[in-house]
Amino acid sequence: MYDPKPEHKFTFGLWTVGNIGRDPFGQPTRDALSPAQIVRLLGEVGAYGVNYHDNDLIPIDADEAQAAQITREFKQALSDTGLKVPMATTNLFADPVFKDGAFTSNNPKVRAYALQKVMRSIDLGVELGAEVYVFWGGREGTETDASKNPLDAIKRFREALNFLCEYVIDNGYNLKFALEPKPNEPRGDIFQPTVGHMLAFIETLDHPEMVGLNPEVAHEHMAGLNFLHAIAQAWDAGKLFHIDLNDQMFGRYDQDFRFGSAMLKQAFFVVKFLEDVGYQGMRHFDAHAYRTEDYEGVKWFARGCMRTYLILKEKAQRFNQDPEIQALLAEINAADPSLDYLAQGYSRETANRLKAEAFDRVGIGQRGLPYEHLDQLTVELLLGVR
Ligand code: GLT
Ligand code: MN
Ligand code: MN
C-alpha cells in the first residue's frame, strides 16, 4: 500500500543517495558510487526518476572520451531500470572559480564562464529528457556587503536568466526554469533568500512565463518560515514548477534530513496541500542519509522518504473524510448569506451599504473558535488513533 509507483513521481538527485557523508568537520563515511550505480540503487528502491548536476554526472575536469563513457553507462542504467531524468541543473558552487558566485560574481569572466557552463549542461539535460532546469544560487551572495553591491547582483542575475531563457527559446527546447531560494549557507547571505523574494524577482524577467520556483522545505525552515505558506503562494502565482522535499529543524545547520523525519506535522500539511491542489510535478527528495549510515541505511533513507509521503497522503485522505474534522471545518468556514452582496466586489452602492452595516464587534470577538479541538483531532489522526 505504501510502495512507490511511477505515478507518484518520486525523484532523487544523484547527489542525494550518492552523498558520501562528508561534512565540514569530517571525511566521507561511505564510498562513492558511480552515477550508473546510483541509478540502479534508485531503481531498486522504486523511484521514478533521477536528477543531477552536470558535475555529479561528468567531473568538471573530464575529457571528451571520459564524458562520453560516463554518459553511455548512465543511459544504459536508465534504460535498464526505466528511470527518467525529469530535472537537471548546473553545479555553480563547488569549484573555486565560483567562490564569489557565478551569475553575480564581480568578475565578468566568471559570469561568462557560468553562462557557458549552463548552456552546455542544458544541452545534455534536454538530451536526457529533462523538462525542468533548476537554478540554486548557492554561492550567489556575500560574507561582507563591502564586497558586492546587491543591486548589481540582482541585475546580473536577471541578465543571466534573460540570456538563458533566450538560449532555450532559440534552440526550441521544451524546458522551464525553476529557481531555488536559500537564505544562507554556504554564503553568509545568499541573494533572493526566500520563495517570496524569488516570486517578486521573476516578474522582472523578460520571459516570466518560463520561470518558476523550486522551493525546498529546509531552506524556508532555515529562514524560520512556514513552508506550506511559501508553496501556497508559489502555487497561487502558477509558479510551483518543482519541489525539494526534505526536513530541517529551525535554527540549525543545513540538515537536509529525510522527508518527515523532523517536523512531521508540517510535512503532513505539505503533502495534503500538494494532493489537494492536484500538483502534477515531481516530488523530489533533496535530502541525504545520516552520516552514520552504510548503503543499507541509504536505502532505508530513500524508501523512508517515499513511504512517509505515501502514509501522509493516506492521512490527508482520512482528514478530508473524517466527519468530525469536516464538521468543524464547515462550522469555521460557514458562509453568511446576509453578506453575499460583497461577493460582487466594489461598487459605490455596495460600499455605502457596507458603511451602514451594524456589526456586533464585541459578540463576534467573544465567540470561541474550535481550533484546539481541530488541532487535537489532527494530531490524533497523525498518531494513528483515529
Ligand atoms: C545542493 C543544495 C540543494 C540544491 C541542489 C541543486 S544542490 O545540494 O543543498 O538544495 O537543490 O543545485
Ligand atoms: Mn538543501
Ligand atoms: Mn534543494
GROMACS .gro file of C-alpha atoms and ligand atoms in nm:
model
  400
    1MET     CA    1   0.000   0.000   0.000
    2TYR     CA    2   0.286   0.240   0.070
    3ASP     CA    3   0.508   0.112  -0.210
    4PRO     CA    4   0.620   0.379  -0.456
    5LYS     CA    5   0.480   0.360  -0.808
    6PRO     CA    6   0.579   0.558  -1.119
    7GLU     CA    7   0.263   0.769  -1.099
    8HIS     CA    8   0.378   0.907  -0.763
    9LYS     CA    9   0.661   1.089  -0.945
   10PHE     CA   10   0.920   1.037  -0.671
   11THR     CA   11   1.266   1.151  -0.774
   12PHE     CA   12   1.608   1.185  -0.614
   13GLY     CA   13   1.922   1.372  -0.717
   14LEU     CA   14   2.243   1.182  -0.787
   15TRP     CA   15   2.386   1.394  -0.503
   16THR     CA   16   2.124   1.276  -0.252
   17VAL     CA   17   2.152   0.898  -0.228
   18GLY     CA   18   2.502   0.945  -0.367
   19ASN     CA   19   2.603   1.163  -0.071
   20ILE     CA   20   2.916   1.013   0.084
   21GLY     CA   21   2.881   1.167   0.428
   22ARG     CA   22   3.148   1.435   0.407
   23ASP     CA   23   3.083   1.737   0.628
   24PRO     CA   24   3.285   2.046   0.727
   25PHE     CA   25   3.431   1.852   1.020
   26GLY     CA   26   3.490   1.508   0.881
   27GLN     CA   27   3.586   1.286   0.594
   28PRO     CA   28   3.345   1.069   0.390
   29THR     CA   29   3.192   0.771   0.568
   30ARG     CA   30   3.071   0.596   0.252
   31ASP     CA   31   3.250   0.500  -0.070
   32ALA     CA   32   3.141   0.694  -0.376
   33LEU     CA   33   2.907   0.516  -0.620
   34SER     CA   34   2.920   0.584  -0.995
   35PRO     CA   35   2.617   0.761  -1.148
   36ALA     CA   36   2.510   0.432  -1.307
   37GLN     CA   37   2.530   0.254  -0.969
   38ILE     CA   38   2.319   0.528  -0.811
   39VAL     CA   39   2.058   0.488  -1.083
   40ARG     CA   40   2.046   0.113  -1.011
   41LEU     CA   41   2.007   0.178  -0.638
   42LEU     CA   42   1.718   0.416  -0.713
   43GLY     CA   43   1.563   0.158  -0.942
   44GLU     CA   44   1.584  -0.098  -0.661
   45VAL     CA   45   1.401   0.125  -0.411
   46GLY     CA   46   1.129   0.217  -0.662
   47ALA     CA   47   1.199   0.579  -0.756
   48TYR     CA   48   1.050   0.724  -1.074
   49GLY     CA   49   1.340   0.941  -1.173
   50VAL     CA   50   1.685   1.080  -1.110
   51ASN     CA   51   1.809   1.439  -1.129
   52TYR     CA   52   2.166   1.558  -1.148
   53HIS     CA   53   2.411   1.848  -1.161
   54ASP     CA   54   2.637   1.846  -1.466
   55ASN     CA   55   2.933   1.755  -1.244
   56ASP     CA   56   2.750   1.484  -1.048
   57LEU     CA   57   2.749   1.305  -1.379
   58ILE     CA   58   3.064   1.427  -1.552
   59PRO     CA   59   3.354   1.555  -1.339
   60ILE     CA   60   3.450   1.913  -1.421
   61ASP     CA   61   3.792   1.801  -1.548
   62ALA     CA   62   3.679   1.501  -1.754
   63ASP     CA   63   3.794   1.484  -2.116
   64GLU     CA   64   3.557   1.411  -2.402
   65ALA     CA   65   3.623   1.037  -2.404
   66GLN     CA   66   3.558   1.006  -2.029
   67ALA     CA   67   3.243   1.217  -2.058
   68ALA     CA   68   3.115   1.000  -2.343
   69GLN     CA   69   3.176   0.679  -2.150
   70ILE     CA   70   3.008   0.803  -1.831
   71THR     CA   71   2.709   0.926  -2.030
   72ARG     CA   72   2.685   0.592  -2.210
   73GLU     CA   73   2.686   0.397  -1.881
   74PHE     CA   74   2.434   0.636  -1.730
   75LYS     CA   75   2.199   0.598  -2.028
   76GLN     CA   76   2.236   0.220  -2.009
   77ALA     CA   77   2.140   0.222  -1.640
   78LEU     CA   78   1.842   0.446  -1.721
   79SER     CA   79   1.719   0.212  -1.989
   80ASP     CA   80   1.776  -0.098  -1.770
   81THR     CA   81   1.582   0.049  -1.477
   82GLY     CA   82   1.327   0.260  -1.666
   83LEU     CA   83   1.419   0.565  -1.459
   84LYS     CA   84   1.353   0.907  -1.614
   85VAL     CA   85   1.554   1.229  -1.588
   86PRO     CA   86   1.287   1.494  -1.523
   87MET     CA   87   1.521   1.766  -1.395
   88ALA     CA   88   1.879   1.876  -1.443
   89THR     CA   89   2.088   2.156  -1.300
   90THR     CA   90   2.435   2.306  -1.300
   91ASN     CA   91   2.697   2.296  -1.032
   92LEU     CA   92   2.781   2.665  -0.997
   93PHE     CA   93   2.910   2.638  -0.642
   94ALA     CA   94   3.173   2.368  -0.582
   95ASP     CA   95   3.469   2.476  -0.794
   96PRO     CA   96   3.691   2.755  -0.655
   97VAL     CA   97   3.619   2.961  -0.967
   98PHE     CA   98   3.272   3.017  -0.816
   99LYS     CA   99   3.395   3.115  -0.470
  100ASP     CA  100   3.235   3.460  -0.510
  101GLY     CA  101   2.931   3.342  -0.703
  102ALA     CA  102   2.858   3.261  -1.065
  103PHE     CA  103   2.600   3.493  -1.225
  104THR     CA  104   2.660   3.755  -0.955
  105SER     CA  105   3.038   3.731  -0.940
  106ASN     CA  106   3.224   4.060  -0.959
  107ASN     CA  107   3.444   3.907  -1.229
  108PRO     CA  108   3.296   3.926  -1.583
  109LYS     CA  109   3.496   3.616  -1.687
  110VAL     CA  110   3.336   3.412  -1.410
  111ARG     CA  111   2.991   3.532  -1.513
  112ALA     CA  112   3.059   3.442  -1.875
  113TYR     CA  113   3.205   3.103  -1.781
  114ALA     CA  114   2.894   3.033  -1.571
  115LEU     CA  115   2.669   3.105  -1.870
  116GLN     CA  116   2.878   2.878  -2.090
  117LYS     CA  117   2.865   2.600  -1.831
  118VAL     CA  118   2.486   2.627  -1.801
  119MET     CA  119   2.431   2.625  -2.179
  120ARG     CA  120   2.640   2.311  -2.218
  121SER     CA  121   2.463   2.147  -1.927
  122ILE     CA  122   2.120   2.242  -2.063
  123ASP     CA  123   2.207   2.069  -2.392
  124LEU     CA  124   2.279   1.743  -2.211
  125GLY     CA  125   1.981   1.778  -1.978
  126VAL     CA  126   1.743   1.819  -2.270
  127GLU     CA  127   1.904   1.523  -2.446
  128LEU     CA  128   1.837   1.311  -2.137
  129GLY     CA  129   1.473   1.423  -2.127
  130ALA     CA  130   1.470   1.696  -1.860
  131GLU     CA  131   1.182   1.941  -1.881
  132VAL     CA  132   1.272   2.140  -1.570
  133TYR     CA  133   1.605   2.310  -1.514
  134VAL     CA  134   1.688   2.419  -1.159
  135PHE     CA  135   1.893   2.720  -1.053
  136TRP     CA  136   2.013   2.709  -0.695
  137GLY     CA  137   2.241   3.008  -0.644
  138GLY     CA  138   2.439   2.857  -0.361
  139ARG     CA  139   2.734   3.094  -0.394
  140GLU     CA  140   2.538   3.396  -0.515
  141GLY     CA  141   2.588   3.605  -0.203
  142THR     CA  142   2.832   3.773   0.029
  143GLU     CA  143   3.003   3.750   0.362
  144THR     CA  144   3.068   4.124   0.365
  145ASP     CA  145   2.847   4.376   0.191
  146ALA     CA  146   3.159   4.584   0.127
  147SER     CA  147   3.238   4.334  -0.149
  148LYS     CA  148   2.931   4.343  -0.372
  149ASN     CA  149   2.653   4.587  -0.445
  150PRO     CA  150   2.326   4.396  -0.402
  151LEU     CA  151   2.164   4.600  -0.682
  152ASP     CA  152   2.441   4.492  -0.920
  153ALA     CA  153   2.389   4.134  -0.807
  154ILE     CA  154   2.017   4.143  -0.880
  155LYS     CA  155   2.080   4.298  -1.223
  156ARG     CA  156   2.347   4.042  -1.310
  157PHE     CA  157   2.124   3.756  -1.202
  158ARG     CA  158   1.844   3.895  -1.419
  159GLU     CA  159   2.071   3.938  -1.721
  160ALA     CA  160   2.194   3.580  -1.686
  161LEU     CA  161   1.844   3.436  -1.671
  162ASN     CA  162   1.726   3.651  -1.961
  163PHE     CA  163   2.020   3.527  -2.168
  164LEU     CA  164   1.948   3.164  -2.081
  165CYS     CA  165   1.576   3.193  -2.149
  166GLU     CA  166   1.663   3.320  -2.497
  167TYR     CA  167   1.904   3.029  -2.538
  168VAL     CA  168   1.624   2.781  -2.461
  169ILE     CA  169   1.382   2.956  -2.697
  170ASP     CA  170   1.642   2.984  -2.973
  171ASN     CA  171   1.707   2.609  -2.953
  172GLY     CA  172   1.338   2.519  -2.942
  173TYR     CA  173   1.384   2.329  -2.615
  174ASN     CA  174   1.084   2.227  -2.407
  175LEU     CA  175   1.237   2.346  -2.081
  176LYS     CA  176   1.124   2.557  -1.789
  177PHE     CA  177   1.345   2.713  -1.524
  178ALA     CA  178   1.286   2.664  -1.152
  179LEU     CA  179   1.466   2.898  -0.913
  180GLU     CA  180   1.557   2.762  -0.571
  181PRO     CA  181   1.599   3.014  -0.290
  182LYS     CA  182   1.804   2.958   0.024
  183PRO     CA  183   1.881   3.222   0.288
  184ASN     CA  184   2.241   3.133   0.374
  185GLU     CA  185   2.499   2.853   0.375
  186PRO     CA  186   2.739   2.821   0.204
  187ARG     CA  187   2.745   3.204   0.184
  188GLY     CA  188   2.695   3.430   0.483
  189ASP     CA  189   2.391   3.564   0.300
  190ILE     CA  190   2.251   3.444  -0.031
  191PHE     CA  191   2.065   3.687  -0.260
  192GLN     CA  192   1.690   3.634  -0.309
  193PRO     CA  193   1.670   3.430   0.011
  194THR     CA  194   1.311   3.306   0.015
  195VAL     CA  195   1.025   3.197  -0.209
  196GLY     CA  196   0.867   3.539  -0.174
  197HIS     CA  197   1.179   3.721  -0.292
  198MET     CA  198   1.207   3.493  -0.595
  199LEU     CA  199   0.841   3.533  -0.689
  200ALA     CA  200   0.881   3.909  -0.699
  201PHE     CA  201   1.206   3.884  -0.897
  202ILE     CA  202   1.060   3.651  -1.163
  203GLU     CA  203   0.811   3.917  -1.269
  204THR     CA  204   1.102   4.143  -1.366
  205LEU     CA  205   1.240   3.894  -1.621
  206ASP     CA  206   1.194   3.913  -1.998
  207HIS     CA  207   1.017   3.573  -2.002
  208PRO     CA  208   0.848   3.533  -1.664
  209GLU     CA  209   0.624   3.260  -1.807
  210MET     CA  210   0.928   3.032  -1.845
  211VAL     CA  211   1.049   3.075  -1.489
  212GLY     CA  212   0.905   2.941  -1.166
  213LEU     CA  213   1.012   2.807  -0.828
  214ASN     CA  214   1.177   2.503  -0.680
  215PRO     CA  215   1.106   2.562  -0.311
  216GLU     CA  216   1.284   2.343  -0.056
  217VAL     CA  217   1.143   2.261   0.288
  218ALA     CA  218   1.478   2.302   0.461
  219HIS     CA  219   1.554   2.637   0.304
  220GLU     CA  220   1.235   2.807   0.420
  221HIS     CA  221   1.280   2.647   0.763
  222MET     CA  222   1.634   2.785   0.782
  223ALA     CA  223   1.475   3.128   0.738
  224GLY     CA  224   1.227   3.044   1.015
  225LEU     CA  225   0.935   3.046   0.771
  226ASN     CA  226   0.629   2.831   0.716
  227PHE     CA  227   0.694   2.613   0.410
  228LEU     CA  228   0.326   2.544   0.348
  229HIS     CA  229   0.257   2.916   0.322
  230ALA     CA  230   0.551   2.956   0.084
  231ILE     CA  231   0.437   2.685  -0.157
  232ALA     CA  232   0.078   2.809  -0.138
  233GLN     CA  233   0.196   3.148  -0.260
  234ALA     CA  234   0.405   2.990  -0.536
  235TRP     CA  235   0.109   2.775  -0.640
  236ASP     CA  236  -0.127   3.072  -0.639
  237ALA     CA  237   0.113   3.252  -0.872
  238GLY     CA  238   0.127   2.948  -1.105
  239LYS     CA  239   0.494   2.908  -1.018
  240LEU     CA  240   0.526   2.576  -0.836
  241PHE     CA  241   0.730   2.410  -1.111
  242HIS     CA  242   0.920   2.165  -0.888
  243ILE     CA  243   0.965   2.093  -0.517
  244ASP     CA  244   1.252   1.981  -0.293
  245LEU     CA  245   1.116   1.773  -0.007
  246ASN     CA  246   1.334   1.707   0.296
  247ASP     CA  247   1.334   1.812   0.660
  248GLN     CA  248   1.507   2.063   0.881
  249MET     CA  249   1.468   2.191   1.236
  250PHE     CA  250   1.461   2.570   1.270
  251GLY     CA  251   1.779   2.743   1.382
  252ARG     CA  252   2.019   2.463   1.292
  253TYR     CA  253   2.283   2.399   1.027
  254ASP     CA  254   2.171   2.286   0.679
  255GLN     CA  255   2.039   1.943   0.776
  256ASP     CA  256   1.873   1.802   0.460
  257PHE     CA  257   1.710   1.525   0.663
  258ARG     CA  258   1.481   1.251   0.535
  259PHE     CA  259   1.137   1.388   0.448
  260GLY     CA  260   0.909   1.397   0.752
  261SER     CA  261   1.183   1.300   0.996
  262ALA     CA  262   1.197   1.624   1.195
  263MET     CA  263   0.871   1.821   1.166
  264LEU     CA  264   0.608   1.562   1.088
  265LYS     CA  265   0.306   1.786   1.125
  266GLN     CA  266   0.449   2.039   0.879
  267ALA     CA  267   0.522   1.752   0.640
  268PHE     CA  268   0.161   1.637   0.669
  269PHE     CA  269   0.024   1.977   0.571
  270VAL     CA  270   0.268   1.997   0.279
  271VAL     CA  271   0.161   1.658   0.143
  272LYS     CA  272  -0.204   1.741   0.200
  273PHE     CA  273  -0.160   2.066   0.010
  274LEU     CA  274   0.014   1.905  -0.289
  275GLU     CA  275  -0.251   1.635  -0.311
  276ASP     CA  276  -0.549   1.866  -0.252
  277VAL     CA  277  -0.449   2.114  -0.523
  278GLY     CA  278  -0.353   1.839  -0.768
  279TYR     CA  279   0.015   1.928  -0.807
  280GLN     CA  280   0.135   1.737  -1.115
  281GLY     CA  281   0.509   1.795  -1.086
  282MET     CA  282   0.787   1.580  -0.948
  283ARG     CA  283   0.813   1.503  -0.577
  284HIS     CA  284   1.187   1.541  -0.550
  285PHE     CA  285   1.358   1.437  -0.229
  286ASP     CA  286   1.658   1.666  -0.188
  287ALA     CA  287   1.795   1.509   0.125
  288HIS     CA  288   2.060   1.262   0.230
  289ALA     CA  289   2.106   0.981   0.476
  290TYR     CA  290   2.269   1.041   0.813
  291ARG     CA  291   2.647   1.028   0.805
  292THR     CA  292   2.626   0.722   1.030
  293GLU     CA  293   2.481   0.503   0.753
  294ASP     CA  294   2.617   0.249   0.508
  295TYR     CA  295   2.430   0.189   0.180
  296GLU     CA  296   2.171  -0.027   0.354
  297GLY     CA  297   2.094   0.279   0.564
  298VAL     CA  298   2.083   0.490   0.247
  299LYS     CA  299   1.812   0.259   0.110
  300TRP     CA  300   1.617   0.291   0.436
  301PHE     CA  301   1.653   0.665   0.395
  302ALA     CA  302   1.529   0.668   0.034
  303ARG     CA  303   1.244   0.425   0.094
  304GLY     CA  304   1.156   0.621   0.408
  305CYS     CA  305   1.113   0.950   0.218
  306MET     CA  306   0.868   0.789  -0.025
  307ARG     CA  307   0.690   0.576   0.234
  308THR     CA  308   0.635   0.870   0.468
  309TYR     CA  309   0.498   1.074   0.178
  310LEU     CA  310   0.250   0.798   0.091
  311ILE     CA  311   0.148   0.745   0.454
  312LEU     CA  312   0.087   1.118   0.491
  313LYS     CA  313  -0.108   1.115   0.166
  314GLU     CA  314  -0.335   0.850   0.315
  315LYS     CA  315  -0.365   1.057   0.634
  316ALA     CA  316  -0.467   1.355   0.420
  317GLN     CA  317  -0.745   1.147   0.263
  318ARG     CA  318  -0.860   1.047   0.612
  319PHE     CA  319  -0.855   1.411   0.721
  320ASN     CA  320  -1.071   1.502   0.421
  321GLN     CA  321  -1.317   1.222   0.501
  322ASP     CA  322  -1.325   1.249   0.881
  323PRO     CA  323  -1.682   1.356   0.971
  324GLU     CA  324  -1.586   1.531   1.294
  325ILE     CA  325  -1.298   1.722   1.134
  326GLN     CA  326  -1.508   1.814   0.834
  327ALA     CA  327  -1.796   1.931   1.055
  328LEU     CA  328  -1.557   2.161   1.242
  329LEU     CA  329  -1.420   2.294   0.913
  330ALA     CA  330  -1.771   2.356   0.785
  331GLU     CA  331  -1.853   2.544   1.105
  332ILE     CA  332  -1.533   2.751   1.083
  333ASN     CA  333  -1.592   2.838   0.719
  334ALA     CA  334  -1.967   2.889   0.737
  335ALA     CA  335  -2.094   3.146   0.488
  336ASP     CA  336  -2.303   3.443   0.597
  337PRO     CA  337  -2.582   3.496   0.342
  338SER     CA  338  -2.651   3.844   0.478
  339LEU     CA  339  -2.312   3.947   0.335
  340ASP     CA  340  -2.343   3.778  -0.003
  341TYR     CA  341  -2.372   4.119  -0.168
  342LEU     CA  342  -1.995   4.167  -0.105
  343ALA     CA  343  -1.908   3.881  -0.340
  344GLN     CA  344  -1.965   4.111  -0.639
  345GLY     CA  345  -1.672   4.329  -0.535
  346TYR     CA  346  -1.672   4.704  -0.524
  347SER     CA  347  -1.949   4.934  -0.633
  348ARG     CA  348  -2.047   5.265  -0.478
  349GLU     CA  349  -2.377   5.114  -0.370
  350THR     CA  350  -2.205   4.817  -0.205
  351ALA     CA  351  -1.963   5.049  -0.028
  352ASN     CA  352  -2.247   5.263   0.106
  353ARG     CA  353  -2.439   4.956   0.219
  354LEU     CA  354  -2.132   4.819   0.396
  355LYS     CA  355  -2.062   5.153   0.563
  356ALA     CA  356  -2.414   5.144   0.705
  357GLU     CA  357  -2.390   4.786   0.844
  358ALA     CA  358  -2.410   4.738   1.222
  359PHE     CA  359  -2.157   4.478   1.339
  360ASP     CA  360  -2.172   4.310   1.679
  361ARG     CA  361  -1.798   4.359   1.729
  362VAL     CA  362  -1.796   4.253   2.093
  363GLY     CA  363  -2.014   3.949   2.034
  364ILE     CA  364  -1.803   3.830   1.738
  365GLY     CA  365  -1.483   3.880   1.935
  366GLN     CA  366  -1.618   3.679   2.229
  367ARG     CA  367  -1.708   3.374   2.025
  368GLY     CA  368  -1.459   3.090   2.074
  369LEU     CA  369  -1.310   2.916   1.771
  370PRO     CA  370  -1.271   2.537   1.786
  371TYR     CA  371  -0.907   2.531   1.674
  372GLU     CA  372  -0.778   2.345   1.979
  373HIS     CA  373  -1.035   2.077   1.912
  374LEU     CA  374  -0.948   2.067   1.541
  375ASP     CA  375  -0.574   2.053   1.601
  376GLN     CA  376  -0.605   1.777   1.860
  377LEU     CA  377  -0.812   1.571   1.616
  378THR     CA  378  -0.543   1.631   1.353
  379VAL     CA  379  -0.271   1.519   1.592
  380GLU     CA  380  -0.469   1.208   1.691
  381LEU     CA  381  -0.522   1.126   1.326
  382LEU     CA  382  -0.149   1.157   1.265
  383LEU     CA  383  -0.075   0.944   1.572
  384GLY     CA  384  -0.293   0.670   1.431
  385VAL     CA  385  -0.571   0.662   1.687
  386ARG     CA  386  -0.844   0.790   1.453
  387GLT     C1  387   2.266   2.134  -0.306
  387GLT     C2  388   2.164   2.217  -0.235
  387GLT     C3  389   2.028   2.184  -0.280
  387GLT     C4  390   2.002   2.217  -0.424
  387GLT     C5  391   2.083   2.140  -0.518
  387GLT     C6  392   2.059   2.192  -0.657
  387GLT     S1  393   2.245   2.123  -0.474
  387GLT     O1  394   2.268   2.006  -0.255
  387GLT     O2  395   2.175   2.197  -0.095
  387GLT     O3  396   1.930   2.243  -0.200
  387GLT     O4  397   1.869   2.182  -0.453
  387GLT     O5  398   2.162   2.267  -0.706
  388MN      MN  399   1.922   2.200   0.094
  389MN      MN  400   1.739   2.171  -0.289
   0.00000   0.00000   0.00000
